[in-house]
Amino acid sequence: MQTEVYLTGQMLLALPGIGDPRFERAAIAMCAHDEHGALGVGTGAVIADLGLHALLAQFEITPGDVPDAPVHFGGPVEPQRGFVLHTSDWSGQDTIDVAGRWSLSGTIDVLRAIAEGKGPSRWLVALGYAGWGAGQLEGELTRHGWLNAPADADLLFDNPAQARWESGFKRIGIDPRLLGSETGRA
């Protein structure tokens, strides 16, 4: 009997030459994956000229002492929808535990808690997500494009966005500079 392998709580890393510019050097924190599909939040790129303070202002939330952290490009799906990946030391009305490694929240209560200094100890904010229908990600994993790697709160919160992709590869002993984007032809 074959056991299904799901990627919840792992990092999905784009291989060089993935063929979709939206996913070049993508480091996607996989938040849900089962027989019905998958959902991940991109953590490897930030949105130019958008910081947390501007985002909070859109909701009329005073930022208090919270730093004006960058807002991440979470993915091409629903780019107007916000998500917060955070440590499990805070939980709100819709918080989802992600394999005991980090949490995911998608409602405004987490932003208010962060601004008030009462939120999670570590967090990152993203707009949009990457999503796959039933069996779609499994199919993509059989072709060139993606590699999964172990992930934890340290990988997410102790690395700047531009370093997460390379750090994910290094965790599994791969120097991504040595990866080619094409295969040989004999």
CSV table of C-alpha atoms in Angstrom, one decimal:
chain,number,residue,atom,x,y,z
A,1,MET,CA,0.0,0.0,0.0
A,2,GLN,CA,1.4,3.4,-1.0
A,3,THR,CA,1.4,6.2,1.5
A,4,GLU,CA,0.7,9.7,0.2
A,5,VAL,CA,3.3,12.3,1.0
A,6,TYR,CA,2.1,15.8,1.6
A,7,LEU,CA,4.2,18.9,1.9
A,8,THR,CA,2.4,20.8,4.7
A,9,GLY,CA,5.1,22.5,6.8
A,10,GLN,CA,7.8,22.3,4.2
A,11,MET,CA,9.4,24.9,1.8
A,12,LEU,CA,8.7,24.5,-1.9
A,13,LEU,CA,11.7,25.9,-3.8
A,14,ALA,CA,11.7,26.8,-7.4
A,15,LEU,CA,14.4,25.2,-9.5
A,16,PRO,CA,16.4,27.4,-11.9
A,17,GLY,CA,14.7,27.5,-15.2
A,18,ILE,CA,11.2,26.9,-13.8
A,19,GLY,CA,9.8,28.7,-16.8
A,20,ASP,CA,7.4,31.1,-15.0
A,21,PRO,CA,8.9,34.5,-14.1
A,22,ARG,CA,6.4,34.8,-11.2
A,23,PHE,CA,8.2,31.9,-9.5
A,24,GLU,CA,11.9,32.5,-10.2
A,25,ARG,CA,13.8,31.9,-7.0
A,26,ALA,CA,10.4,31.3,-5.2
A,27,ALA,CA,10.5,30.0,-1.6
A,28,ILE,CA,6.9,29.0,-0.8
A,29,ALA,CA,6.0,28.1,2.8
A,30,MET,CA,3.5,25.2,2.3
A,31,CYS,CA,0.6,25.8,4.7
A,32,ALA,CA,-1.8,23.1,3.5
A,33,HIS,CA,-1.5,20.1,1.2
A,34,ASP,CA,-3.8,17.1,1.0
A,35,GLU,CA,-5.7,15.1,-1.5
A,36,HIS,CA,-8.0,18.1,-2.2
A,37,GLY,CA,-5.1,20.5,-3.2
A,38,ALA,CA,-2.4,22.7,-1.8
A,39,LEU,CA,-1.9,26.3,-0.5
A,40,GLY,CA,1.4,28.0,0.1
A,41,VAL,CA,2.6,31.5,0.8
A,42,GLY,CA,5.5,33.0,-1.0
A,43,THR,CA,8.3,34.2,1.2
A,44,GLY,CA,11.2,34.8,-1.2
A,45,ALA,CA,10.3,38.2,-2.6
A,46,VAL,CA,8.9,41.4,-1.3
A,47,ILE,CA,6.5,43.9,-2.9
A,48,ALA,CA,8.5,47.0,-4.0
A,49,ASP,CA,7.5,50.2,-2.2
A,50,LEU,CA,5.0,48.5,0.2
A,51,GLY,CA,5.7,48.3,3.9
A,52,LEU,CA,3.7,47.2,6.8
A,53,HIS,CA,2.9,50.7,7.9
A,54,ALA,CA,1.3,51.6,4.6
A,55,LEU,CA,-0.7,48.3,4.8
A,56,LEU,CA,-1.8,49.1,8.4
A,57,ALA,CA,-2.9,52.6,7.3
A,58,GLN,CA,-5.3,51.1,4.8
A,59,PHE,CA,-7.1,49.5,7.7
A,60,GLU,CA,-6.8,52.6,9.9
A,61,ILE,CA,-4.5,50.8,12.3
A,62,THR,CA,-1.9,52.9,14.1
A,63,PRO,CA,1.5,51.0,13.8
A,64,GLY,CA,2.7,51.9,17.3
A,65,ASP,CA,6.3,50.7,17.7
A,66,VAL,CA,6.1,47.9,15.1
A,67,PRO,CA,8.9,48.1,12.5
A,68,ASP,CA,7.9,49.0,8.9
A,69,ALA,CA,8.7,45.5,7.7
A,70,PRO,CA,8.4,44.6,4.0
A,71,VAL,CA,5.3,43.0,2.7
A,72,HIS,CA,6.0,39.8,0.8
A,73,PHE,CA,4.7,38.6,-2.6
A,74,GLY,CA,2.7,35.6,-1.4
A,75,GLY,CA,1.7,34.4,-4.8
A,76,PRO,CA,-0.2,35.2,-7.9
A,77,VAL,CA,-3.6,34.1,-6.6
A,78,GLU,CA,-5.8,36.8,-4.9
A,79,PRO,CA,-3.0,39.4,-4.6
A,80,GLN,CA,-5.3,41.7,-2.6
A,81,ARG,CA,-5.8,39.1,0.1
A,82,GLY,CA,-3.4,39.2,3.1
A,83,PHE,CA,-1.8,36.5,5.1
A,84,VAL,CA,0.5,36.5,8.1
A,85,LEU,CA,2.9,33.6,8.8
A,86,HIS,CA,3.9,33.7,12.4
A,87,THR,CA,5.2,31.8,15.4
A,88,SER,CA,2.7,29.7,17.3
A,89,ASP,CA,2.9,31.9,20.5
A,90,TRP,CA,-0.2,33.8,19.3
A,91,SER,CA,-3.6,32.6,17.9
A,92,GLY,CA,-6.6,34.4,16.6
A,93,GLN,CA,-10.1,33.6,15.3
A,94,ASP,CA,-8.9,31.9,12.1
A,95,THR,CA,-5.3,30.9,12.9
A,96,ILE,CA,-4.2,27.5,11.5
A,97,ASP,CA,-1.4,25.5,12.9
A,98,VAL,CA,1.0,24.4,10.1
A,99,ALA,CA,2.4,21.0,11.1
A,100,GLY,CA,3.5,22.4,14.5
A,101,ARG,CA,6.2,24.5,12.8
A,102,TRP,CA,4.5,27.9,12.4
A,103,SER,CA,1.0,29.3,12.1
A,104,LEU,CA,-1.1,31.1,9.4
A,105,SER,CA,-3.6,33.8,10.0
A,106,GLY,CA,-5.7,35.7,7.4
A,107,THR,CA,-7.9,38.1,9.3
A,108,ILE,CA,-7.3,41.6,10.5
A,109,ASP,CA,-7.0,40.6,14.2
A,110,VAL,CA,-3.4,39.5,13.7
A,111,LEU,CA,-2.5,42.8,12.2
A,112,ARG,CA,-4.1,44.7,15.1
A,113,ALA,CA,-2.3,42.5,17.6
A,114,ILE,CA,1.1,43.0,15.9
A,115,ALA,CA,0.6,46.8,15.9
A,116,GLU,CA,-0.4,46.8,19.6
A,117,GLY,CA,2.7,44.7,20.5
A,118,LYS,CA,0.5,41.8,21.6
A,119,GLY,CA,0.9,39.6,18.6
A,120,PRO,CA,3.2,36.8,17.7
A,121,SER,CA,6.9,37.2,18.5
A,122,ARG,CA,8.0,36.6,14.9
A,123,TRP,CA,5.9,37.1,11.8
A,124,LEU,CA,5.9,38.1,8.1
A,125,VAL,CA,3.1,39.6,6.1
A,126,ALA,CA,2.3,38.6,2.5
A,127,LEU,CA,-0.3,39.5,-0.1
A,128,GLY,CA,-1.6,36.7,-2.3
A,129,TYR,CA,-0.9,32.9,-2.2
A,130,ALA,CA,0.0,30.1,-4.5
A,131,GLY,CA,-2.6,27.4,-4.9
A,132,TRP,CA,-3.0,24.1,-6.6
A,133,GLY,CA,-6.1,22.0,-7.2
A,134,ALA,CA,-6.4,18.3,-6.4
A,135,GLY,CA,-3.4,16.4,-7.8
A,136,GLN,CA,-2.0,19.5,-9.6
A,137,LEU,CA,1.1,20.0,-7.3
A,138,GLU,CA,1.8,16.3,-7.4
A,139,GLY,CA,1.9,16.4,-11.2
A,140,GLU,CA,4.2,19.5,-11.2
A,141,LEU,CA,6.6,17.7,-8.8
A,142,THR,CA,7.1,14.9,-11.4
A,143,ARG,CA,8.5,17.5,-13.9
A,144,HIS,CA,11.3,20.0,-13.6
A,145,GLY,CA,10.3,23.0,-11.6
A,146,TRP,CA,10.0,22.4,-7.8
A,147,LEU,CA,12.0,20.8,-5.0
A,148,ASN,CA,10.7,20.5,-1.4
A,149,ALA,CA,12.9,21.1,1.6
A,150,PRO,CA,12.4,20.9,5.4
A,151,ALA,CA,11.2,24.2,6.9
A,152,ASP,CA,10.7,25.7,10.4
A,153,ALA,CA,10.2,29.0,12.0
A,154,ASP,CA,14.0,29.8,11.9
A,155,LEU,CA,14.1,29.5,8.1
A,156,LEU,CA,11.0,31.7,7.8
A,157,PHE,CA,11.8,34.4,10.3
A,158,ASP,CA,15.6,34.5,10.7
A,159,ASN,CA,16.4,35.0,7.0
A,160,PRO,CA,15.6,38.0,4.9
A,161,ALA,CA,13.3,37.3,1.9
A,162,GLN,CA,16.1,37.4,-0.7
A,163,ALA,CA,18.0,34.7,1.3
A,164,ARG,CA,15.2,32.2,2.0
A,165,TRP,CA,15.5,30.4,-1.4
A,166,GLU,CA,19.3,29.8,-1.1
A,167,SER,CA,18.9,28.9,2.7
A,168,GLY,CA,16.3,26.3,1.8
A,169,PHE,CA,18.6,24.6,-0.6
A,170,LYS,CA,21.5,24.7,1.8
A,171,ARG,CA,19.4,22.9,4.4
A,172,ILE,CA,19.3,19.9,2.2
A,173,GLY,CA,23.0,20.2,1.2
A,174,ILE,CA,22.6,21.7,-2.3
A,175,ASP,CA,24.4,24.8,-3.5
A,176,PRO,CA,21.9,26.3,-5.8
A,177,ARG,CA,24.6,28.0,-7.8
A,178,LEU,CA,25.5,24.6,-9.1
A,179,LEU,CA,22.0,23.8,-10.4
A,180,GLY,CA,21.5,24.0,-14.2
A,181,SER,CA,18.3,25.2,-15.9
A,182,GLU,CA,18.7,22.8,-18.8
A,183,THR,CA,19.3,19.1,-19.1
A,184,GLY,CA,21.8,17.5,-21.5
A,185,ARG,CA,21.0,16.0,-24.8
A,186,ALA,CA,22.7,12.8,-26.0
